[in-house]
Amino acid sequence: MSWVAGAFGFWGLAWWINLRIAASRQANTPAARLAVPVIFGVTLLVLWEGLVRGLNVPGVILPPPSAIAARIAVSGPILWADFMQTFVKGALSGYVIGCSAAFLTALAVDRFDFLRRGLLPVGSFIAALPIIGTAPILVMWFGFDWHSKAAVVVVMVFFPMLINTVEGLRSADSMSRDLMRTYAATPGQSLRKLRLPAAMPFVFNGLKIATTLSLIGAIVAEFFGSPTVGMGFRISTSVGQLALDMVWAEITVAAVAGSLFYGSIALIERAVTFWHPSQRAAN
Amino acid sequence: MRQAVGPVLAVVAAILVIWYFAAVWMNAAWTQQQAARAGTTVTFSEIVTDTMQQARPRLPAPHQVAVELWNTVVMKKVTSKRSLVYHGWITLSATLLGFGIGTGLGILLAVGIVHSRAMDMSVMPWAIASQTIPILAIAPMIIVVLNSIGISGLLPKAIISAYLSFFPVVVGMVAGLRSPETAQFDLLKTYNASRAQVFWRLRLPSSLPYLFTSLKIGIAASLVGAIVGELPTGAVAGLGARLLAGSYYGQTVQIWSALIGAAVLAGLMVGLVGVLQRVTLKRMGLSR
């Protein structure tokens, strides 16, 4: 029982500290903005650990964070191999192919108003569909290895990226477009100097949505068939063996990889769209 | 809206044409293999007709999928296990239950975040960060763990759906509840309005446009959650089970019809939320 009491005691203490920080005059400093969520996250881990130990929850239902950390520490090579297979080979290559294909398609679509009016509604409809369902078909076509995972990722990221880019290419305001006309700019010049830069916030929005989708696509596609390596393969087989600490270890890796991927795209966005109000406000 | 009909139809027709060509191209290898095994040669027109009617094509032609859909939706009784309506209903019920739970909890958390500074500072960064995490990866574990403590059937799938629709609703609702302008808050302050009055009269009504946008994302995510939640239980029932069973036995026509079924379901639900959005916002005078 002492574990449970200790966990709830820690919760109370942490909550009190957070209330104090939030009510204090330094609440808007970067340090406070970092400290409060970190304290909250640590509290969740402590509660988890304390409740699992105190209530003797069996490891096949919910392993404590310490067991997961220990599992991560000892199975580094396996996790690394799975990460390379699923993230680098499957998700990343699919992400690059899908996003660049969608970007080029958007440039073509933008030239023809007829195509834009036809493809945009169809594209936004398809983007709302459960595209993950094409995974079994693509696994059948491209085999069990990472090629089929990359194909699933391509299909998943294509439409969100396409819609965002097409929207972005239209976003330059009419004043600026008129200005380009008065300069007698060719369509190519107007695209390069005005409309592409103006589209960048939308393009990066699409790129950021696609980061999460690519990881989901690569992992779920492995549930339909994979070689004996990969994060999705490890998750589904470890669940079958009730080795839940391994499952949580893979999920931790996936979460960290997903956040870093998203974060790096967001960093590039900050460098490219430094002129946009949303970025200027952050600085 | 009217002027989009022509281009949309053209694009859909183009997709169908490409589909037919791809079906011929991808299925031709099998036809030629069969012919070579039988020791006969096939002409081009024979190849084309054969690729349209294989039992297990690599890519079924659109009319094959349409026939399969007609057979499994209209011709079978809805209680039959071979009816797509039966499987669709199982997935839909999990989706709707999960969507309800997720939306309800999401709105409650958003209300808490808006009214408590400490909660805002501690929970909000995690809610945003969690959107970058492939949450779907934990679906198999939730199913198996809940199964091992005796909870099976609808609820585990609904929990995954709820989890997926939860975060979009939280993020959208927080933005919505904060959307009124300072002048409006000041006005209510001069009326000496209580916090509850500010919430019911100002915050909640102005959050609705944001809420509906989140609901559209959330319900599509819920459906994906329910479908993926059906995979690890070993393909018993539901659209996800149809996908998995189809991929086990190479029944491509079945996979495609389940896929179209899921697409129609998603389209209907998003469309329904859209209609609800338009009607509600119109009655509140918020539509543009």
Coordinates of C-alpha atoms in Angstrom, one line a residue:
Chain A
M1 CA 0.0 0.0 0.0
S2 CA 2.9 2.3 0.7
W3 CA 3.6 2.4 -3.1
V4 CA 0.1 3.6 -3.8
A5 CA 0.2 6.2 -0.9
G6 CA 3.6 7.4 -2.0
A7 CA 2.4 7.8 -5.6
F8 CA -0.7 9.8 -4.6
G9 CA 1.4 11.8 -2.2
F10 CA 3.8 12.7 -5.1
W11 CA 0.8 13.6 -7.2
G12 CA -0.5 16.0 -4.6
L13 CA 2.9 17.6 -4.1
A14 CA 3.5 17.9 -7.9
W15 CA 0.0 19.4 -8.4
W16 CA 0.6 21.9 -5.6
I17 CA 4.0 22.9 -7.1
N18 CA 2.4 23.4 -10.6
L19 CA -0.4 25.4 -9.1
R20 CA 2.2 27.6 -7.4
I21 CA 4.2 28.1 -10.6
A22 CA 1.1 28.8 -12.7
A23 CA -0.1 31.4 -10.2
S24 CA 3.3 33.0 -9.7
R25 CA 4.6 36.0 -11.5
Q26 CA 7.2 34.0 -13.5
A27 CA 4.5 31.8 -15.1
N28 CA 5.3 33.2 -18.6
T29 CA 9.0 32.6 -18.5
P30 CA 10.4 29.9 -20.7
A31 CA 11.7 28.0 -17.6
A32 CA 8.2 27.8 -16.1
R33 CA 6.7 26.8 -19.5
L34 CA 9.2 23.9 -19.6
A35 CA 9.0 22.9 -15.9
V36 CA 5.3 22.6 -15.6
P37 CA 4.7 20.0 -18.4
V38 CA 7.9 18.1 -17.3
I39 CA 6.6 17.9 -13.7
F40 CA 3.2 16.7 -15.0
G41 CA 4.9 14.0 -17.2
V42 CA 7.1 12.8 -14.3
T43 CA 4.0 12.7 -12.1
L44 CA 2.2 10.5 -14.6
L45 CA 5.2 8.1 -14.7
V46 CA 5.4 8.0 -10.8
L47 CA 1.7 7.4 -10.5
W48 CA 2.0 4.6 -13.1
E49 CA 4.9 3.0 -11.4
G50 CA 3.4 3.3 -7.9
L51 CA 0.0 2.0 -8.9
V52 CA 1.4 -1.0 -10.8
R53 CA 3.7 -2.0 -8.0
G54 CA 1.3 -1.2 -5.2
L55 CA -1.7 -3.0 -6.7
N56 CA 0.5 -5.9 -8.0
V57 CA -0.7 -5.5 -11.5
P58 CA 0.8 -8.4 -13.5
G59 CA 3.4 -7.5 -16.1
V60 CA 1.2 -9.1 -18.9
I61 CA -1.4 -6.4 -18.3
L62 CA 0.7 -3.3 -17.7
P63 CA 4.5 -3.3 -17.0
P64 CA 5.8 -0.5 -14.8
P65 CA 7.9 2.2 -16.5
S66 CA 11.1 0.9 -14.9
A67 CA 10.6 -2.5 -16.5
I68 CA 10.1 -0.7 -19.9
A69 CA 13.2 1.3 -19.4
A70 CA 15.2 -1.8 -18.5
R71 CA 13.9 -3.5 -21.6
I72 CA 14.9 -0.6 -23.8
A73 CA 18.4 -0.7 -22.2
V74 CA 19.0 -4.4 -22.9
S75 CA 17.5 -4.7 -26.3
G76 CA 19.1 -1.8 -28.0
P77 CA 20.3 -3.7 -31.2
I78 CA 16.8 -5.2 -31.8
L79 CA 15.1 -1.8 -31.4
W80 CA 17.7 -0.2 -33.7
A81 CA 17.2 -2.8 -36.4
D82 CA 13.4 -2.4 -36.2
F83 CA 13.8 1.4 -36.3
M84 CA 16.0 1.2 -39.4
Q85 CA 13.6 -1.2 -41.1
T86 CA 10.4 0.6 -40.4
F87 CA 11.3 4.3 -40.0
V88 CA 14.3 4.8 -42.3
K89 CA 13.5 2.3 -45.1
G90 CA 9.7 2.3 -44.9
A91 CA 8.4 5.6 -43.6
L92 CA 11.2 8.0 -44.6
S93 CA 11.5 6.7 -48.2
G94 CA 7.7 6.7 -48.6
Y95 CA 7.5 10.1 -47.1
V96 CA 10.1 11.6 -49.5
I97 CA 8.5 9.9 -52.6
G98 CA 4.9 10.7 -51.6
C99 CA 5.5 14.3 -50.7
S100 CA 7.6 15.2 -53.7
A101 CA 5.2 13.4 -56.0
A102 CA 2.3 15.3 -54.5
F103 CA 4.2 18.6 -54.7
L104 CA 4.9 18.1 -58.4
T105 CA 1.3 17.1 -59.1
A106 CA 0.2 20.2 -57.3
L107 CA 2.3 22.4 -59.5
A108 CA 0.8 20.7 -62.6
V109 CA -2.8 20.9 -61.2
D110 CA -2.3 24.6 -60.4
R111 CA -1.6 25.3 -64.1
F112 CA -5.0 24.1 -65.2
D113 CA -8.1 25.5 -63.5
F114 CA -10.2 22.6 -64.7
L115 CA -8.0 20.1 -63.0
R116 CA -7.9 22.1 -59.8
R117 CA -11.7 22.3 -59.6
G118 CA -12.0 18.6 -60.3
L119 CA -9.1 17.2 -58.2
L120 CA -9.5 19.3 -55.1
P121 CA -12.9 17.9 -54.0
V122 CA -12.0 14.4 -55.0
G123 CA -8.6 14.8 -53.2
S124 CA -10.1 16.2 -50.0
F125 CA -12.7 13.3 -50.0
I126 CA -9.9 10.7 -50.4
A127 CA -7.9 12.4 -47.7
A128 CA -10.7 11.7 -45.2
L129 CA -11.0 8.1 -46.1
P130 CA -9.4 5.2 -44.1
I131 CA -6.5 4.9 -46.7
I132 CA -4.7 2.6 -44.3
G133 CA -7.1 -0.1 -45.6
T134 CA -5.1 -0.2 -48.8
A135 CA -2.2 -1.8 -46.8
P136 CA -3.2 -5.4 -47.5
I137 CA -3.5 -4.7 -51.3
L138 CA -0.1 -3.0 -51.4
V139 CA 1.5 -5.7 -49.3
M140 CA 0.2 -8.2 -51.9
W141 CA 1.6 -6.2 -54.8
F142 CA 5.0 -5.2 -53.5
G143 CA 5.9 -8.1 -51.3
F144 CA 6.6 -8.3 -47.5
D145 CA 9.7 -6.2 -47.4
W146 CA 9.9 -2.4 -46.9
H147 CA 8.9 -1.6 -50.4
S148 CA 5.2 -2.3 -49.7
K149 CA 5.4 -0.2 -46.5
A150 CA 6.9 2.7 -48.5
A151 CA 4.1 2.3 -51.0
V152 CA 1.4 2.5 -48.2
V153 CA 3.1 5.6 -46.9
V154 CA 3.2 7.2 -50.4
V155 CA -0.5 6.6 -50.8
M156 CA -1.3 8.0 -47.3
V157 CA 0.7 11.2 -47.5
F158 CA -0.1 12.0 -51.1
F159 CA -3.5 13.5 -50.8
P160 CA -3.1 15.7 -47.6
M161 CA 0.1 17.0 -49.2
L162 CA -1.5 17.6 -52.5
I163 CA -4.5 19.5 -51.1
N164 CA -2.3 21.7 -48.9
T165 CA 0.1 22.6 -51.7
V166 CA -2.7 23.4 -54.1
E167 CA -4.4 25.6 -51.5
G168 CA -1.0 27.3 -50.8
L169 CA -0.3 28.1 -54.4
R170 CA -3.6 30.0 -54.5
S171 CA -2.9 31.9 -51.3
A172 CA -0.9 34.8 -52.6
D173 CA -3.2 37.8 -52.4
S174 CA -4.5 39.6 -55.5
M175 CA -2.5 42.8 -54.8
S176 CA 0.8 40.9 -54.9
R177 CA -0.3 39.1 -58.0
D178 CA -1.2 42.3 -59.7
L179 CA 2.1 43.7 -58.8
M180 CA 3.8 40.8 -60.5
R181 CA 1.7 41.5 -63.6
T182 CA 2.8 45.2 -63.6
Y183 CA 6.4 43.9 -63.6
A184 CA 5.5 41.8 -66.7
A185 CA 6.6 38.7 -64.8
T186 CA 6.3 35.4 -66.7
P187 CA 4.2 32.7 -65.1
G188 CA 7.4 30.9 -64.1
Q189 CA 8.8 34.0 -62.4
S190 CA 5.6 34.7 -60.6
L191 CA 5.6 31.1 -59.4
R192 CA 9.2 31.2 -58.2
K193 CA 9.3 34.7 -56.6
L194 CA 5.7 35.0 -55.3
R195 CA 3.5 32.0 -55.2
L196 CA 5.9 29.3 -54.1
P197 CA 7.2 31.4 -51.1
A198 CA 3.6 32.3 -50.3
A199 CA 2.6 28.6 -50.4
M200 CA 5.3 27.6 -48.0
P201 CA 3.2 27.8 -44.7
F202 CA 0.6 25.5 -46.4
V203 CA 3.3 23.2 -47.8
F204 CA 4.8 22.8 -44.3
N205 CA 1.4 22.2 -42.8
G206 CA 1.0 19.3 -45.2
L207 CA 4.6 18.1 -44.5
K208 CA 3.9 18.1 -40.8
I209 CA 0.6 16.2 -41.1
A210 CA 2.4 13.7 -43.3
T211 CA 5.1 12.9 -40.7
T212 CA 2.6 11.3 -38.3
L213 CA 0.8 9.6 -41.2
S214 CA 4.0 8.1 -42.5
L215 CA 4.9 6.5 -39.2
I216 CA 1.4 5.1 -38.7
G217 CA 1.3 3.8 -42.3
A218 CA 4.6 2.0 -42.0
I219 CA 3.8 0.4 -38.7
V220 CA 0.2 -0.7 -39.5
A221 CA 1.2 -2.0 -42.9
E222 CA 3.5 -4.5 -41.1
F223 CA 0.5 -6.0 -39.3
F224 CA -0.5 -7.4 -42.8
G225 CA 2.8 -9.1 -43.4
S226 CA 6.4 -8.3 -42.9
P227 CA 9.9 -9.8 -42.7
T228 CA 10.9 -10.8 -39.2
V229 CA 12.1 -7.3 -38.4
G230 CA 10.3 -4.0 -38.0
M231 CA 8.4 -2.1 -35.4
G232 CA 4.9 -3.2 -36.4
F233 CA 6.1 -6.8 -36.7
R234 CA 7.7 -6.6 -33.2
I235 CA 4.6 -5.1 -31.7
S236 CA 2.2 -7.7 -33.1
T237 CA 4.4 -10.7 -32.3
S238 CA 5.3 -9.4 -28.8
V239 CA 1.6 -8.9 -28.0
G240 CA 1.1 -12.5 -29.0
Q241 CA 3.9 -13.6 -26.6
L242 CA 2.5 -11.3 -23.9
A243 CA 5.9 -9.6 -23.8
L244 CA 4.3 -6.2 -23.1
D245 CA 7.5 -4.6 -21.9
M246 CA 8.9 -5.1 -25.5
V247 CA 5.7 -3.6 -26.9
W248 CA 6.0 -0.5 -24.7
A249 CA 9.7 -0.2 -25.6
E250 CA 8.7 -0.2 -29.3
I251 CA 6.0 2.4 -28.7
T252 CA 8.5 4.6 -26.8
V253 CA 10.9 4.4 -29.8
A254 CA 8.0 5.2 -32.2
A255 CA 6.9 8.1 -30.0
V256 CA 10.4 9.5 -29.8
A257 CA 11.0 9.0 -33.6
G258 CA 7.6 10.6 -34.4
S259 CA 8.2 13.7 -32.2
L260 CA 11.8 14.2 -33.5
F261 CA 10.6 13.8 -37.1
Y262 CA 7.8 16.4 -36.6
G263 CA 10.2 18.6 -34.6
S264 CA 12.8 18.6 -37.4
I265 CA 10.2 19.5 -40.0
A266 CA 9.0 22.3 -37.7
L267 CA 12.6 23.6 -37.4
I268 CA 13.0 23.7 -41.2
E269 CA 9.6 25.5 -41.4
R270 CA 10.8 28.1 -39.0
A271 CA 13.9 28.7 -41.2
V272 CA 12.0 28.8 -44.4
T273 CA 8.9 30.8 -43.4
F274 CA 10.6 33.2 -41.0
W275 CA 8.5 36.0 -42.6
H276 CA 5.1 34.6 -41.7
P277 CA 3.2 36.2 -38.7
S278 CA 2.8 32.9 -36.9
Q279 CA 6.6 32.4 -36.8
R280 CA 7.4 36.0 -36.0
A281 CA 5.0 35.9 -33.0
A282 CA 6.9 33.0 -31.6
N283 CA 10.2 34.9 -31.5
Chain B
M1 CA -20.5 24.3 -56.0
R2 CA -22.4 23.8 -59.3
Q3 CA -19.4 24.6 -61.4
A4 CA -17.4 21.9 -59.7
V5 CA -19.7 19.1 -60.9
G6 CA -18.2 18.8 -64.4
P7 CA -14.5 18.7 -63.4
V8 CA -15.2 16.3 -60.6
L9 CA -17.1 13.9 -62.9
A10 CA -14.2 14.2 -65.4
V11 CA -11.7 13.4 -62.7
V12 CA -13.7 10.4 -61.4
A13 CA -14.1 9.1 -65.0
A14 CA -10.4 9.5 -65.6
I15 CA -9.7 7.5 -62.4
L16 CA -12.1 4.7 -63.6
V17 CA -10.4 4.6 -67.0
I18 CA -6.9 4.4 -65.4
W19 CA -8.2 1.7 -63.1
Y20 CA -9.4 -0.4 -66.1
F21 CA -6.1 0.0 -67.9
A22 CA -4.2 -0.9 -64.8
A23 CA -6.4 -4.0 -64.3
V24 CA -5.5 -5.2 -67.8
W25 CA -1.9 -4.4 -67.3
M26 CA -1.5 -6.0 -63.9
N27 CA -3.6 -9.1 -64.6
A28 CA -2.2 -9.9 -68.0
A29 CA 0.8 -11.8 -66.6
W30 CA -1.5 -14.4 -65.0
T31 CA -3.5 -14.9 -68.2
Q32 CA -0.3 -15.4 -70.2
Q33 CA 1.0 -17.8 -67.6
Q34 CA -2.1 -19.9 -67.7
A35 CA -2.0 -19.9 -71.5
A36 CA 1.6 -20.9 -71.5
R37 CA 0.9 -23.8 -69.1
A38 CA -2.0 -24.9 -71.3
G39 CA 0.3 -24.7 -74.3
T40 CA -2.0 -22.2 -76.2
T41 CA -1.4 -18.7 -77.3
V42 CA -3.8 -15.9 -76.5
T43 CA -4.7 -12.9 -78.7
F44 CA -4.8 -9.4 -77.2
S45 CA -8.6 -9.2 -77.1
E46 CA -8.7 -12.6 -75.2
I47 CA -6.2 -11.2 -72.7
V48 CA -8.4 -8.1 -72.1
T49 CA -11.6 -10.1 -71.6
D50 CA -9.8 -12.6 -69.3
T51 CA -8.3 -9.9 -67.1
M52 CA -11.8 -8.5 -66.5
Q53 CA -13.1 -11.7 -65.0
Q54 CA -10.4 -13.5 -63.0
A55 CA -11.4 -15.0 -59.7
R56 CA -8.4 -13.7 -57.8
P57 CA -7.0 -10.8 -59.9
R58 CA -4.1 -8.7 -58.7
L59 CA -6.3 -5.7 -59.3
P60 CA -10.0 -6.4 -59.7
A61 CA -11.8 -4.4 -62.4
P62 CA -14.2 -1.8 -61.1
H63 CA -17.3 -3.7 -62.3
Q64 CA -16.1 -6.8 -60.4
V65 CA -16.0 -4.8 -57.2
A66 CA -19.4 -3.3 -58.0
V67 CA -20.8 -6.8 -58.5
E68 CA -19.3 -8.0 -55.2
L69 CA -20.7 -4.9 -53.5
W70 CA -24.1 -5.5 -54.9
N71 CA -24.0 -9.2 -53.9
T72 CA -22.8 -8.5 -50.3
V73 CA -24.8 -5.4 -49.6
V74 CA -28.2 -5.9 -51.4
M75 CA -28.5 -9.6 -52.1
K76 CA -27.5 -11.0 -48.7
K77 CA -29.7 -10.7 -45.6
V78 CA -28.2 -8.1 -43.2
T79 CA -27.9 -10.7 -40.5
S80 CA -25.8 -13.0 -42.7
K81 CA -22.1 -13.1 -41.9
R82 CA -21.3 -12.7 -45.6
S83 CA -23.2 -9.4 -45.7
L84 CA -21.1 -6.3 -45.9
V85 CA -23.9 -4.4 -44.1
Y86 CA -23.4 -6.7 -41.1
H87 CA -19.7 -6.1 -41.0
G88 CA -20.1 -2.4 -41.7
W89 CA -22.6 -2.1 -38.8
I90 CA -20.1 -3.8 -36.4
T91 CA -17.4 -1.4 -37.3
L92 CA -19.8 1.6 -37.3
S93 CA -21.1 0.8 -33.8
A94 CA -17.6 0.7 -32.4
T95 CA -16.7 3.9 -34.3
L96 CA -19.7 5.8 -33.0
L97 CA -19.4 4.6 -29.4
G98 CA -15.7 5.5 -29.4
F99 CA -16.3 8.8 -31.1
G100 CA -19.0 9.7 -28.5
I101 CA -16.7 8.8 -25.6
G102 CA -13.7 10.6 -27.1
T103 CA -15.6 13.7 -28.0
G104 CA -17.2 13.9 -24.5
L105 CA -14.0 13.5 -22.7
G106 CA -12.2 15.9 -25.1
I107 CA -14.7 18.6 -24.5
L108 CA -14.5 18.1 -20.7
L109 CA -10.7 18.3 -20.7
A110 CA -10.8 21.4 -23.0
V111 CA -13.2 23.1 -20.5
G112 CA -10.8 22.3 -17.7
I113 CA -7.8 23.5 -19.6
V114 CA -9.5 26.8 -20.4
H115 CA -10.5 27.5 -16.8
S116 CA -7.4 26.3 -15.0
R117 CA -4.0 27.9 -15.8
A118 CA -2.1 25.1 -14.1
M119 CA -3.9 22.5 -16.1
D120 CA -3.3 24.4 -19.3
M121 CA 0.4 24.6 -18.7
S122 CA 0.8 21.0 -17.8
V123 CA -1.6 19.2 -20.1
M124 CA -1.6 21.2 -23.3
P125 CA 2.0 20.6 -24.4
W126 CA 1.4 16.9 -24.0
A127 CA -1.9 17.0 -25.9
I128 CA -0.1 18.7 -28.8
A129 CA 3.0 16.4 -28.7
S130 CA 0.7 13.3 -28.6
Q131 CA -0.5 14.2 -32.1
T132 CA 2.9 13.6 -33.5
I133 CA 3.0 10.1 -32.0
P134 CA 1.7 7.0 -34.0
I135 CA -1.0 6.2 -31.4
L136 CA -2.4 3.5 -33.7
A137 CA 0.6 1.3 -32.9
I138 CA -0.8 0.5 -29.4
A139 CA -4.1 -0.7 -30.8
P140 CA -3.1 -4.4 -30.8
M141 CA -1.9 -4.2 -27.2
I142 CA -5.1 -2.5 -26.0
I143 CA -7.2 -5.2 -27.6
V144 CA -5.2 -8.1 -26.2
V145 CA -4.8 -6.7 -22.7
L146 CA -8.5 -5.8 -22.4
N147 CA -9.3 -9.3 -23.7
S148 CA -7.1 -10.9 -21.1
I149 CA -8.9 -9.1 -18.3
G150 CA -12.2 -10.2 -19.7
I151 CA -13.3 -7.2 -21.7
S152 CA -13.9 -8.1 -25.3
G153 CA -16.2 -7.2 -28.2
L154 CA -17.3 -3.7 -28.8
L155 CA -15.6 -1.8 -26.0
P156 CA -11.8 -2.3 -26.8
K157 CA -12.3 -1.1 -30.4
A158 CA -14.4 1.8 -29.1
I159 CA -11.5 2.7 -26.7
I160 CA -9.1 2.9 -29.6
S161 CA -11.6 5.0 -31.6
A162 CA -12.1 7.3 -28.5
Y163 CA -8.4 7.7 -28.1
L164 CA -7.9 8.8 -31.7
S165 CA -10.8 11.2 -31.7
F166 CA -9.9 12.6 -28.3
F167 CA -6.9 14.8 -29.1
P168 CA -8.2 16.6 -32.2
V169 CA -11.3 17.6 -30.1
V170 CA -9.2 18.8 -27.2
V171 CA -7.0 20.9 -29.3
G172 CA -9.8 22.3 -31.5
M173 CA -12.1 23.0 -28.5
V174 CA -9.4 24.8 -26.5
A175 CA -8.8 27.1 -29.5
G176 CA -12.5 27.5 -29.9
L177 CA -13.3 28.3 -26.2
R178 CA -10.5 31.0 -26.4
S179 CA -11.7 32.5 -29.7
P180 CA -13.9 35.3 -28.4
E181 CA -12.3 38.7 -28.6
T182 CA -11.1 40.6 -25.6
A183 CA -13.8 43.3 -26.2
Q184 CA -16.5 40.6 -25.8
F185 CA -15.0 39.3 -22.5
D186 CA -14.8 42.9 -21.3
L187 CA -18.4 43.5 -22.2
L188 CA -19.5 40.5 -20.1
K189 CA -17.3 41.8 -17.3
T190 CA -19.1 45.1 -17.3
Y191 CA -22.4 43.1 -17.1
N192 CA -20.9 41.5 -14.0
A193 CA -21.3 38.0 -15.6
S194 CA -20.2 35.0 -13.6
R195 CA -17.7 32.5 -15.0
A196 CA -20.5 30.1 -15.7
Q197 CA -22.4 32.8 -17.6
V198 CA -19.4 33.7 -19.6
F199 CA -19.0 30.0 -20.5
W200 CA -22.6 29.4 -21.5
R201 CA -23.3 32.7 -23.2
L202 CA -20.0 33.5 -24.9
R203 CA -17.3 30.8 -24.9
L204 CA -19.5 27.8 -25.8
P205 CA -21.4 29.4 -28.7
S206 CA -18.2 30.8 -30.3
S207 CA -16.4 27.5 -30.0
L208 CA -18.8 25.6 -32.2
P209 CA -17.2 26.3 -35.6
Y210 CA -13.9 25.0 -34.2
L211 CA -15.7 22.0 -32.6
F212 CA -17.3 20.9 -35.9
T213 CA -13.9 21.1 -37.7
S214 CA -12.4 18.9 -35.0
L215 CA -15.4 16.5 -35.2
K216 CA -14.8 15.9 -38.9
I217 CA -11.2 15.0 -38.3
G218 CA -12.2 13.0 -35.2
I219 CA -14.8 10.9 -36.8
A220 CA -12.6 9.9 -39.7
A221 CA -9.8 9.0 -37.2
S222 CA -12.4 7.0 -35.1
L223 CA -13.2 4.9 -38.2
V224 CA -9.5 4.2 -38.8
G225 CA -9.2 3.3 -35.2
A226 CA -12.1 0.8 -35.2
I227 CA -10.8 -0.8 -38.4
V228 CA -7.3 -1.2 -37.1
G229 CA -8.7 -2.4 -33.8
E230 CA -10.3 -5.3 -35.6
L231 CA -7.1 -6.6 -37.0
P232 CA -5.5 -8.3 -34.0
T233 CA -8.6 -10.2 -32.8
G234 CA -8.0 -12.6 -35.7
A235 CA -10.5 -11.4 -38.2
V236 CA -13.9 -12.2 -36.6
A237 CA -16.2 -9.5 -37.8
G238 CA -16.1 -6.0 -39.1
L239 CA -14.6 -4.2 -42.1
G240 CA -11.1 -4.6 -40.7
A241 CA -11.7 -8.3 -40.4
R242 CA -12.8 -8.5 -44.0
L243 CA -9.6 -6.8 -45.0
L244 CA -7.5 -9.2 -43.0
A245 CA -9.4 -12.3 -44.1
G246 CA -9.2 -11.1 -47.7
S247 CA -5.4 -10.7 -47.5
Y248 CA -5.0 -14.1 -45.8
Y249 CA -6.9 -15.9 -48.6
G250 CA -5.9 -13.7 -51.5
Q251 CA -9.5 -12.6 -52.0
T252 CA -8.7 -9.3 -53.7
V253 CA -12.3 -8.6 -54.7
Q254 CA -13.4 -8.9 -51.1
I255 CA -10.6 -6.5 -49.9
W256 CA -11.6 -3.9 -52.5
S257 CA -15.3 -4.1 -51.6
A258 CA -14.5 -3.8 -47.9
L259 CA -12.3 -0.8 -48.7
I260 CA -15.1 0.8 -50.8
G261 CA -17.5 0.0 -47.9
A262 CA -15.2 1.8 -45.4
A263 CA -14.8 4.7 -47.8
V264 CA -18.6 5.1 -48.2
L265 CA -19.0 4.9 -44.4
A266 CA -16.3 7.6 -43.9
G267 CA -17.9 9.8 -46.5
L268 CA -21.3 9.4 -45.0
M269 CA -20.2 10.2 -41.5
V270 CA -18.0 13.2 -42.5
G271 CA -20.9 14.4 -44.7
L272 CA -23.4 14.0 -41.8
V273 CA -21.2 16.1 -39.5
G274 CA -20.9 18.6 -42.3
V275 CA -24.7 18.9 -42.7
L276 CA -25.0 19.2 -38.9
Q277 CA -22.4 21.9 -39.0
R278 CA -24.2 23.9 -41.7
V279 CA -27.6 23.6 -40.0
T280 CA -26.3 24.5 -36.5
L281 CA -24.1 27.4 -37.6
K282 CA -26.9 28.8 -39.8
R283 CA -29.4 28.7 -36.9
M284 CA -26.8 30.5 -34.8
G285 CA -26.0 33.1 -37.5
L286 CA -22.4 32.0 -37.6
S287 CA -22.2 30.7 -41.1
R288 CA -20.4 32.7 -43.7

